[in-house]
Amino acid sequence: MAAPTPTEGAGPLFLGLDASTQALKASLLSSDLDVLAEAAVNFDADLPTLRTRGGVQMGPQGSGEVFSPVMSLPMALDLLMERIKEKGWDMSRIRGVSAAGQQHASVYWSKASSQILGAIDPAKPLTPQLKDAFSRQTIPNWQDSSTTTECRELEAAFAGPEGLAKATGSKAHERFTGAQIMRFRKREPEAYAATDRISLVSSAITTLLCLDGEVKGIDESDACGMNLWTMDTAERGWNGKVLQAVAGADGVEELKRKLGRVETDGGRAVGRIGRWFVERYGFSPECCVFPGTGDNPATFLSLTLRPSEGLISMGTSDVVLVSTNNYRPHPEYHAFFHPAQIAPSSPHDLDNTSKENARLRYFNMLVYKNGSLAREHVRDLYFHKSWDKFNEAAESKRPKTADELPTDTAFWWLLPDIIPDNAHGVFRYTSPRTSNPSKDATTATLIPEHADIASNALSILSSQLLNYRSRSAAILDAPTDGSLASLNRVYATGGASANPTILSLMADILAAPVVKNVDFDPATQRWTDVHWNACSVGVAYKARWGWERLHAEGGRKWAEFDTVVQECRERRAERRKAANGGGEGIDLEEEGIRAVAVPTEASEAWEKSVEWWRVLEARAVIGK
Ligand code: ADP
Ligand code: XUL
């Protein structure tokens, strides 16, 4: 007998795609959001004719150019669909699809594209049919750093980085789309003129899913990674001043036309799945396509971060996401609109029910270069390359109560960091501890080494975590009692989230419970940390949410993303309990969310250290 396919049974299914730097991935979910199956195509290994390494190619030495061939998108989609077919996924049950894409990267469609996109033959693969659909053969990648001159020009139009960050959510960055389009227009004016439309990778994949002759609109959350979109609520829209800097005064209207509409409702169906997918792979013509979004917004959705919740991802670099109801931009980080909100472009577009639901939400992304590699460096230098020894040392120095404030800290900027901008070098301090933390920090001594080597473990961890506490507090609303704002809950992901000392210190310093996503395996009756691809899962959630609203009546048409996901999880919990009562014996915060650490008594001590640490950071930045 053939092995059962992962999609046996009935009921609607939801598909999420993720066009990342190195691969095109797919996740298939049930209507209760169980991840049933995944598939992927790796650009380097599976499509060797692309000649990519790590999914990209480099321009001439010193140019800073990093890009991928534009044909990688249709080629990967062709192969992915074949793989999914071989795996026996029941595509006829898929009712909603959405795509995530690497942020900032842009795709340039030719004047022939809409005619080509409207006449795709299901009998043939996509790749040969799309060869004339693009006016630029490359997609500038987010790792590109060729646009420093353009960045300075954009900031000059706003009298500096603060002005641009206030308007668009980020200061100018080389990888952001505005500077990339500006360079393309200057260096290849003919190809720019031959460009009919410009997509981000997420909206390009959305276009390829619909194949109805229309280049689909850019998702508003992903648009925030372009330096082109005004996030200030009163003036939301393409930013005239940036457009002028990018395209020249005469080119503003044309660039606006090329950029097209922006999808402000992340759950609006933008089309049905294309006939190519229906006839060639057995999709249902009922299957709807929902706006794609960036990979970071998609990760945010997979965690369903509520306002005042955060994520600390400790991978090669450390990334902190903070979910808020407020727009508080700053040149140090990136502000994005929430990727699954019902955010009308004008209040006049709405009836009364939807107006109530149209509160704007945001998330902020803080990226640090000196994450795991700096922690590993300290481990290798002092603790025999052993995390156990490193943890033992950190625990031995850790305050157990509110009275035991640490007196040493350190900054390990082995690479010039992003936050603080360009901070570079290693700085250790020892300090008196009185009731005046700012003064203590001013009189603290810069030292070549801690008195006790063991302090190195605690000082790097606490300094990194105090950084995340200090900056997340500045993004959140300040409590009225004058205390420091803290997140309600912190999700931990990435390689270092396997470390119990790091998790427990995180709970203390961030003054919040630390949680992880977990999956219940009915076969073994055990909960395990999730291993699915967060980006494609996050957009499949979005498709599920859009589909729910599409088929709902009345006020339910405006059901919020968080509500729909919560309902799905509750149904799943009931099903699990009815089946076997499984999942007892672990501290489950909610279905699929496990508490891994809670703040101890020492949390208060750490809060008192934040001001002290801030002053020391300012000193370390100038090397004093
Ligand atoms: P990326 O996705 O950026 O490739 P990962 O999320 O896989 O990175 O994280 C890899 C990092 O995790 C490694 O650099 C390693 O230092 C760190 N790591 C793995 N296990 C531990 C541990 N027990 N404690 C601390 N860090 C760890
Ligand atoms: C975010 C960024 C990267 C890409 C990765 O600003 O540049 O995380 O989105 O695909």
XYZ file of C-alpha atoms in Angstrom, residues 43-621:
579
model
C 18.905 27.896 -5.817
C 22.559 26.762 -5.628
C 22.015 23.014 -5.380
C 18.836 22.513 -7.421
C 19.284 25.150 -10.132
C 23.036 24.990 -10.913
C 22.638 26.852 -14.229
C 21.901 29.986 -12.202
C 25.533 29.924 -10.992
C 24.685 31.403 -7.612
C 26.510 30.952 -4.311
C 24.336 31.357 -1.264
C 21.600 32.286 -3.748
C 23.433 35.345 -5.086
C 26.142 36.591 -7.436
C 28.590 39.419 -6.778
C 29.335 42.393 -9.010
C 32.895 43.589 -9.793
C 35.200 43.737 -6.761
C 34.681 46.885 -4.751
C 31.301 47.635 -6.365
C 29.304 46.314 -3.413
C 26.832 44.796 -5.876
C 25.039 41.628 -4.759
C 22.189 40.291 -6.888
C 20.365 37.217 -8.114
C 19.199 36.384 -11.662
C 15.558 37.394 -12.088
C 14.812 34.087 -13.846
C 15.534 32.323 -10.540
C 11.933 33.110 -9.557
C 10.078 31.321 -12.395
C 12.681 28.542 -12.504
C 12.268 27.847 -8.797
C 8.479 28.020 -9.043
C 8.469 25.496 -11.912
C 10.615 23.056 -9.931
C 8.803 23.605 -6.636
C 5.441 22.782 -8.213
C 6.867 19.573 -9.692
C 8.247 18.587 -6.277
C 4.947 19.276 -4.557
C 3.152 17.193 -7.172
C 5.590 14.307 -6.623
C 4.989 14.524 -2.884
C 1.277 13.988 -3.511
C -0.052 17.105 -1.770
C -3.769 17.441 -2.474
C -3.704 20.784 -4.250
C -7.429 20.688 -5.036
C -8.137 21.438 -1.358
C -5.953 24.543 -1.147
C -8.251 27.562 -0.709
C -5.769 30.332 0.083
C -2.172 31.130 -0.874
C 0.163 33.942 0.103
C 3.895 34.551 -0.358
C 6.776 35.953 1.677
C 9.825 37.410 -0.031
C 13.238 38.689 1.014
C 12.715 42.333 1.890
C 13.871 45.358 -0.133
C 14.779 43.384 -3.294
C 13.082 44.707 -6.434
C 11.885 43.088 -9.688
C 11.530 45.114 -12.917
C 8.774 44.134 -15.384
C 9.033 44.902 -19.109
C 6.405 46.664 -21.219
C 5.446 43.264 -22.646
C 4.872 41.776 -19.195
C 1.160 42.285 -18.799
C 0.401 40.710 -22.176
C 2.750 37.789 -21.314
C 1.281 37.359 -17.820
C -2.228 37.211 -19.270
C -1.471 34.521 -21.831
C 0.487 31.826 -19.988
C -0.012 28.376 -21.500
C -0.660 25.663 -18.841
C 0.865 23.055 -21.143
C 4.339 24.557 -20.715
C 6.592 25.488 -17.777
C 6.691 29.154 -16.721
C 10.385 29.799 -17.339
C 10.493 29.880 -21.162
C 7.214 31.798 -21.280
C 8.469 34.578 -18.980
C 11.834 35.228 -20.588
C 10.710 38.589 -22.072
C 8.671 39.666 -19.055
C 11.495 41.527 -17.298
C 13.307 44.776 -18.153
C 16.189 44.016 -15.794
C 17.823 40.608 -15.656
C 18.925 40.917 -12.036
C 17.263 41.413 -8.658
C 19.433 43.562 -6.366
C 19.752 41.574 -3.141
C 19.372 42.850 0.432
C 23.133 42.226 0.907
C 23.938 44.833 -1.769
C 25.920 47.851 -0.545
C 26.465 49.700 -3.830
C 24.233 52.705 -3.167
C 26.038 54.743 -0.483
C 26.024 57.895 -2.671
C 22.279 57.549 -3.313
C 21.620 57.069 0.427
C 23.387 60.321 1.280
C 21.371 62.121 -1.427
C 18.104 60.786 -0.002
C 19.016 61.849 3.535
C 20.135 65.271 2.306
C 16.610 65.816 0.966
C 15.396 65.394 4.583
C 18.198 67.341 6.280
C 19.668 64.128 7.658
C 18.878 60.534 8.685
C 16.377 61.538 11.418
C 14.112 63.306 8.927
C 14.026 60.345 6.533
C 13.464 57.894 9.410
C 10.586 59.997 10.721
C 8.915 60.069 7.300
C 9.566 56.517 6.067
C 10.299 54.436 9.191
C 14.051 54.001 8.509
C 17.062 56.155 7.739
C 18.594 55.513 4.285
C 20.025 52.031 3.828
C 21.951 50.755 0.831
C 19.715 47.709 0.472
C 16.427 49.657 0.642
C 14.550 49.892 -2.643
C 14.507 53.705 -3.030
C 18.295 53.976 -3.278
C 18.377 50.851 -5.493
C 15.880 52.279 -7.996
C 17.768 55.583 -8.008
C 21.041 53.866 -8.930
C 19.350 51.726 -11.599
C 17.760 54.810 -13.180
C 21.072 56.698 -13.205
C 23.211 53.850 -14.530
C 20.750 52.178 -16.896
C 18.363 54.923 -18.060
C 17.190 52.932 -21.083
C 16.319 49.859 -19.063
C 14.582 52.080 -16.503
C 12.553 53.699 -19.299
C 11.696 50.228 -20.639
C 10.333 49.234 -17.211
C 6.579 49.085 -17.009
C 6.216 48.156 -13.334
C 8.428 47.615 -10.275
C 7.613 44.894 -7.725
C 9.175 43.721 -4.507
C 9.952 39.981 -4.477
C 6.803 39.330 -2.423
C 4.508 41.108 -4.900
C 6.341 39.528 -7.857
C 5.543 36.053 -6.499
C 1.946 37.155 -5.836
C 1.787 38.222 -9.501
C 3.127 34.835 -10.610
C 0.512 33.063 -8.499
C -2.362 34.947 -10.170
C -1.044 35.103 -13.756
C -4.026 37.223 -14.799
C -2.173 39.886 -16.765
C -1.845 42.284 -13.838
C 1.258 43.095 -11.814
C -0.100 42.949 -8.259
C 0.252 45.749 -5.702
C 3.020 45.944 -3.103
C 1.990 45.037 0.449
C 2.092 48.037 2.777
C 4.194 46.347 5.470
C 6.781 45.336 2.863
C 6.594 48.848 1.320
C 8.010 50.154 4.617
C 11.340 48.549 3.620
C 11.737 50.848 0.604
C 12.433 54.315 2.124
C 9.697 55.432 -0.319
C 6.505 55.133 1.740
C 5.330 57.766 4.203
C 4.336 56.007 7.408
C 3.150 59.123 9.183
C -0.557 58.365 9.486
C -1.908 61.659 8.203
C 0.070 61.421 4.979
C 0.352 57.703 4.334
C 1.356 57.150 0.712
C 4.304 57.300 -1.684
C 6.582 60.051 -0.399
C 6.785 62.879 -2.946
C 10.101 64.186 -1.673
C 11.836 60.799 -1.918
C 10.260 60.064 -5.296
C 11.640 63.359 -6.549
C 15.123 62.551 -5.244
C 14.935 59.089 -6.861
C 13.374 59.985 -10.218
C 13.913 63.739 -10.645
C 11.109 66.318 -10.600
C 9.879 65.264 -14.056
C 9.906 61.588 -13.191
C 7.748 61.543 -10.067
C 4.433 60.648 -11.704
C 6.036 57.984 -13.872
C 7.771 56.375 -10.885
C 4.512 56.405 -8.941
C 2.840 54.632 -11.854
C 5.641 52.066 -12.017
C 5.303 51.359 -8.296
C 1.543 50.883 -8.605
C -1.039 50.417 -5.875
C -0.188 49.475 -2.317
C -2.247 46.841 -0.527
C -3.292 48.348 2.811
C -5.515 45.403 3.797
C -3.214 42.384 4.112
C -6.207 40.023 3.990
C -7.853 41.295 0.795
C -7.996 38.674 -1.961
C -6.016 40.138 -4.859
C -7.046 37.446 -7.321
C -7.678 33.755 -7.876
C -4.920 31.237 -8.463
C -3.872 31.268 -12.131
C -5.216 28.819 -14.726
C -1.633 27.519 -15.086
C -1.830 26.129 -11.523
C -5.381 24.808 -11.986
C -4.855 22.942 -15.233
C -1.286 21.840 -14.676
C -1.296 20.996 -10.960
C -4.931 20.439 -10.009
C -5.512 23.567 -7.897
C -9.143 24.530 -7.396
C -10.268 27.594 -9.362
C -11.796 28.675 -6.013
C -8.331 29.138 -4.479
C -7.674 32.806 -3.654
C -4.368 34.660 -3.571
C -3.719 37.123 -0.735
C -1.058 39.865 -0.764
C 2.482 38.646 -0.214
C 4.691 40.371 2.370
C 8.340 40.604 3.437
C 10.110 37.739 5.160
C 10.502 39.621 8.448
C 6.832 40.685 8.550
C 5.968 37.053 7.768
C 8.079 35.786 10.690
C 6.294 38.323 12.865
C 2.952 36.793 11.754
C 4.054 33.233 12.493
C 4.424 34.333 16.123
C 1.223 36.429 16.102
C 2.965 39.032 18.208
C 0.404 41.172 20.004
C 1.044 44.811 20.940
C 3.821 45.023 23.565
C 5.102 41.533 22.778
C 8.535 40.946 21.313
C 10.841 38.468 19.661
C 14.525 38.022 20.364
C 16.112 35.929 17.647
C 19.664 34.926 18.527
C 21.188 33.539 15.351
C 24.371 34.614 13.609
C 23.159 38.137 14.214
C 20.635 39.080 16.894
C 17.286 40.506 15.787
C 14.727 42.057 18.121
C 11.135 42.661 17.001
C 8.849 44.860 19.081
C 5.116 44.991 18.384
C 3.368 48.292 19.211
C 0.347 50.491 18.636
C 2.560 53.528 18.152
C 4.712 54.883 15.393
C 8.019 55.707 17.064
C 10.657 55.753 14.316
C 14.363 56.145 15.067
C 17.455 56.078 12.813
C 18.783 53.062 14.770
C 16.043 50.673 13.690
C 13.242 50.006 11.202
C 9.553 50.677 11.748
C 7.051 48.667 9.689
C 3.283 48.559 9.550
C 1.783 45.365 10.963
C 1.543 42.955 8.017
C -1.979 41.703 8.713
C -4.097 44.668 9.532
C -7.109 46.187 7.926
C -5.641 49.587 7.267
C -7.731 51.619 4.847
C -6.007 54.137 2.620
C -8.679 56.639 3.545
C -11.260 56.673 6.360
C -13.864 57.356 3.648
C -13.323 53.847 2.285
C -14.855 52.328 5.371
C -18.227 51.653 6.857
C -18.713 52.051 10.603
C -17.969 48.452 11.573
C -14.665 48.412 9.816
C -13.639 51.820 11.162
C -13.681 50.397 14.667
C -11.262 47.699 13.577
C -8.986 49.980 11.630
C -6.514 50.792 14.394
C -3.022 50.993 13.010
C -0.392 48.685 14.406
C 3.346 48.593 13.893
C 6.397 46.566 14.607
C 9.984 47.659 14.942
C 13.013 45.659 13.926
C 16.393 46.083 15.598
C 19.327 44.273 13.986
C 22.648 43.638 15.754
C 25.672 42.211 13.977
C 27.529 41.097 17.122
C 25.184 38.302 18.211
C 26.162 34.637 18.403
C 29.595 35.159 16.895
C 30.553 37.521 19.730
C 29.121 35.124 22.352
C 31.029 32.253 20.743
C 34.218 34.338 20.743
C 33.959 34.841 24.523
C 33.122 31.161 25.055
C 36.161 30.088 23.029
C 38.511 32.628 24.604
C 37.739 31.839 28.253
C 35.581 28.742 28.577
C 37.219 25.993 26.492
C 34.647 26.245 23.715
C 32.034 24.845 26.063
C 28.584 26.365 26.533
C 28.281 24.415 29.803
C 31.398 26.073 31.229
C 30.287 29.442 29.873
C 26.877 29.011 31.539
C 28.425 27.860 34.823
C 30.540 31.032 34.917
C 27.574 33.274 34.087
C 25.432 31.629 36.774
C 28.196 32.006 39.391
C 28.243 35.798 38.871
C 24.537 36.323 38.468
C 22.665 38.419 41.064
C 20.189 36.293 42.993
C 18.345 39.144 44.670
C 17.532 42.790 44.077
C 20.466 43.883 46.269
C 23.205 42.210 44.282
C 23.719 44.585 41.379
C 26.495 43.578 38.985
C 29.443 45.969 39.042
C 31.062 44.978 35.747
C 29.871 45.114 32.159
C 31.413 44.901 28.712
C 30.745 45.733 25.073
C 31.893 43.223 22.471
C 31.663 44.957 19.093
C 33.983 42.663 17.181
C 32.417 43.869 13.915
C 31.335 47.504 13.519
C 27.746 47.231 14.716
C 24.438 48.605 13.433
C 23.183 49.522 16.912
C 24.848 51.717 18.042
C 25.798 52.827 14.540
C 29.388 51.819 13.750
C 30.281 51.004 17.389
C 33.522 49.036 17.180
C 35.949 47.481 19.671
C 35.901 45.676 23.025
C 35.331 47.699 26.211
C 35.120 46.387 29.791
C 34.140 48.505 32.774
C 34.104 48.107 36.529
C 32.116 50.485 38.634
C 31.201 51.474 42.164
C 27.559 50.845 43.100
C 25.808 53.610 44.982
C 22.269 54.895 44.801
C 23.204 57.072 41.823
C 23.660 54.801 38.758
C 24.440 57.621 36.288
C 27.214 58.927 38.527
C 28.550 55.389 39.077
C 28.754 54.939 35.330
C 30.533 58.255 34.891
C 33.149 57.320 37.463
C 33.440 53.677 36.309
C 36.878 52.552 35.148
C 37.666 51.219 31.687
C 39.656 48.035 32.395
C 41.668 45.682 30.154
C 40.210 42.584 31.872
C 37.659 41.747 34.577
C 39.134 40.931 38.010
C 37.598 37.481 37.720
C 37.679 35.825 34.275
C 34.270 34.283 34.970
C 32.737 37.772 34.752
C 33.241 37.742 30.972
C 30.344 35.324 30.495
C 27.861 37.396 32.471
C 29.108 40.728 31.194
C 28.603 39.924 27.503
C 25.184 38.335 28.030
C 23.871 41.002 30.384
C 25.178 43.825 28.225
C 23.466 42.423 25.127
C 20.210 41.836 27.002
C 20.316 45.262 28.717
C 20.652 46.703 25.223
C 17.450 44.912 24.122
C 15.659 45.968 27.335
C 16.759 49.579 27.083
C 15.801 49.998 23.445
C 12.519 48.062 23.607
C 11.519 50.181 26.628
C 12.130 53.334 24.573
C 9.776 52.045 21.865
C 6.959 51.079 24.264
C 4.697 53.541 26.114
C 6.282 54.647 29.400
C 4.298 53.441 32.454
C 2.710 56.273 34.475
C 4.500 55.180 37.688
C 7.871 56.175 36.239
C 9.167 52.599 36.014
C 10.785 51.272 32.872
C 8.428 49.858 30.230
C 8.756 46.136 29.594
C 7.394 43.729 27.022
C 4.462 41.536 28.087
C 6.051 38.452 26.629
C 9.218 37.641 24.682
C 9.518 34.873 22.083
C 12.984 33.343 21.860
C 14.248 31.825 18.596
C 17.571 31.119 16.865
C 20.491 28.862 17.794
C 21.223 30.485 21.177
C 17.639 29.980 22.350
C 18.685 26.388 23.132
C 20.681 27.784 26.075
C 18.798 27.697 29.429
C 21.063 30.284 31.111
C 20.485 32.744 28.278
C 16.711 32.172 28.437
C 16.505 32.644 32.163
C 18.708 35.755 32.126
C 16.555 37.080 29.289
C 13.438 36.741 31.472
C 15.171 38.589 34.338
C 16.640 41.429 32.291
C 13.681 41.915 29.941
C 11.356 41.548 32.972
C 9.026 39.351 30.940
C 8.157 35.681 30.549
C 10.099 34.031 27.738
C 8.180 31.666 25.457
C 8.736 29.422 22.459
C 6.455 27.988 19.802
C 5.965 24.252 20.210
C 4.248 21.520 18.214
C 2.478 18.452 19.601
C 3.370 15.204 17.911
C 0.421 12.792 18.326
C 2.625 9.805 17.422
C 5.062 10.289 20.320
C 2.673 12.299 22.540
C 5.443 14.847 23.021
C 5.810 18.566 22.532
C 8.847 19.661 20.559
C 10.229 23.067 19.560
C 8.836 23.898 16.137
C 11.065 23.215 13.167
C 8.918 24.646 10.414
C 9.940 27.548 8.194
C 8.535 30.580 10.017
C 8.168 32.842 6.933
C 6.077 30.485 4.792
C 4.026 29.469 7.841
C 3.399 33.138 8.706
C 1.980 33.932 5.267
C -0.116 30.735 5.248
C -1.697 32.101 8.484
C -2.400 35.299 6.572
C -4.087 33.374 3.753
C -6.180 31.524 6.353
C -7.225 34.868 7.883
C -8.090 36.397 4.497
C -10.124 33.333 3.530
C -12.080 33.471 6.825
C -13.023 37.108 6.164
C -13.864 36.453 2.537
C -16.496 33.907 3.557
C -17.780 35.737 6.635
C -20.865 37.865 7.066
C -21.340 41.246 8.747
C -18.789 42.455 11.304
C -16.892 39.179 11.029
C -15.655 40.421 7.643
C -13.365 42.608 9.748
C -12.203 39.878 12.154
C -8.664 40.633 13.248
C -5.755 38.400 12.345
C -4.928 37.633 16.001
C -8.540 36.606 16.692
C -8.703 34.194 13.770
C -5.360 32.573 14.660
C -6.416 32.285 18.299
C -9.683 30.564 17.326
C -7.811 28.094 15.141
C -5.429 27.270 17.990
C -8.305 26.776 20.408
C -10.016 24.361 18.013
C -6.754 22.507 17.690
C -6.392 22.284 21.485
C -9.899 20.860 21.798
C -9.222 18.316 19.072
C -5.990 17.264 20.749
C -7.609 16.921 24.164
C -10.542 14.957 22.760
C -8.194 12.606 20.908
C -5.838 11.701 23.724
C -5.627 14.328 26.422
C -2.034 14.701 25.255
C 0.354 17.469 26.099
C 0.208 17.408 29.889
C 3.333 17.859 31.929
C 4.742 20.971 30.341
C 4.099 24.588 31.173
C 1.923 25.613 28.245
C 1.012 29.311 28.141
C -1.451 28.790 25.304
C -1.944 26.103 22.683
C 1.353 25.924 20.775
C 3.168 28.371 23.084
C 5.393 27.113 25.858
C 6.818 29.182 28.728
C 10.547 28.516 29.004
C 11.596 31.088 31.637
C 9.993 33.602 33.995
C 11.573 36.583 35.772
C 13.100 35.889 39.203
C 13.525 38.195 42.186
C 16.679 39.621 40.572
C 14.691 41.219 37.757
C 14.377 44.409 39.806
C 18.153 44.669 40.176
C 18.571 44.524 36.446
C 16.005 47.259 35.939
C 18.106 49.509 38.179
C 21.119 48.721 35.986
C 19.612 50.005 32.753
C 20.441 53.693 33.267
C 23.955 52.774 34.437
C 24.440 50.593 31.362
C 23.159 53.344 29.011
C 25.765 55.814 30.253
C 28.498 53.200 29.884
C 27.376 52.362 26.356
C 27.624 56.045 25.405
C 31.154 56.066 26.830
C 32.138 52.874 25.003
C 30.907 54.251 21.663
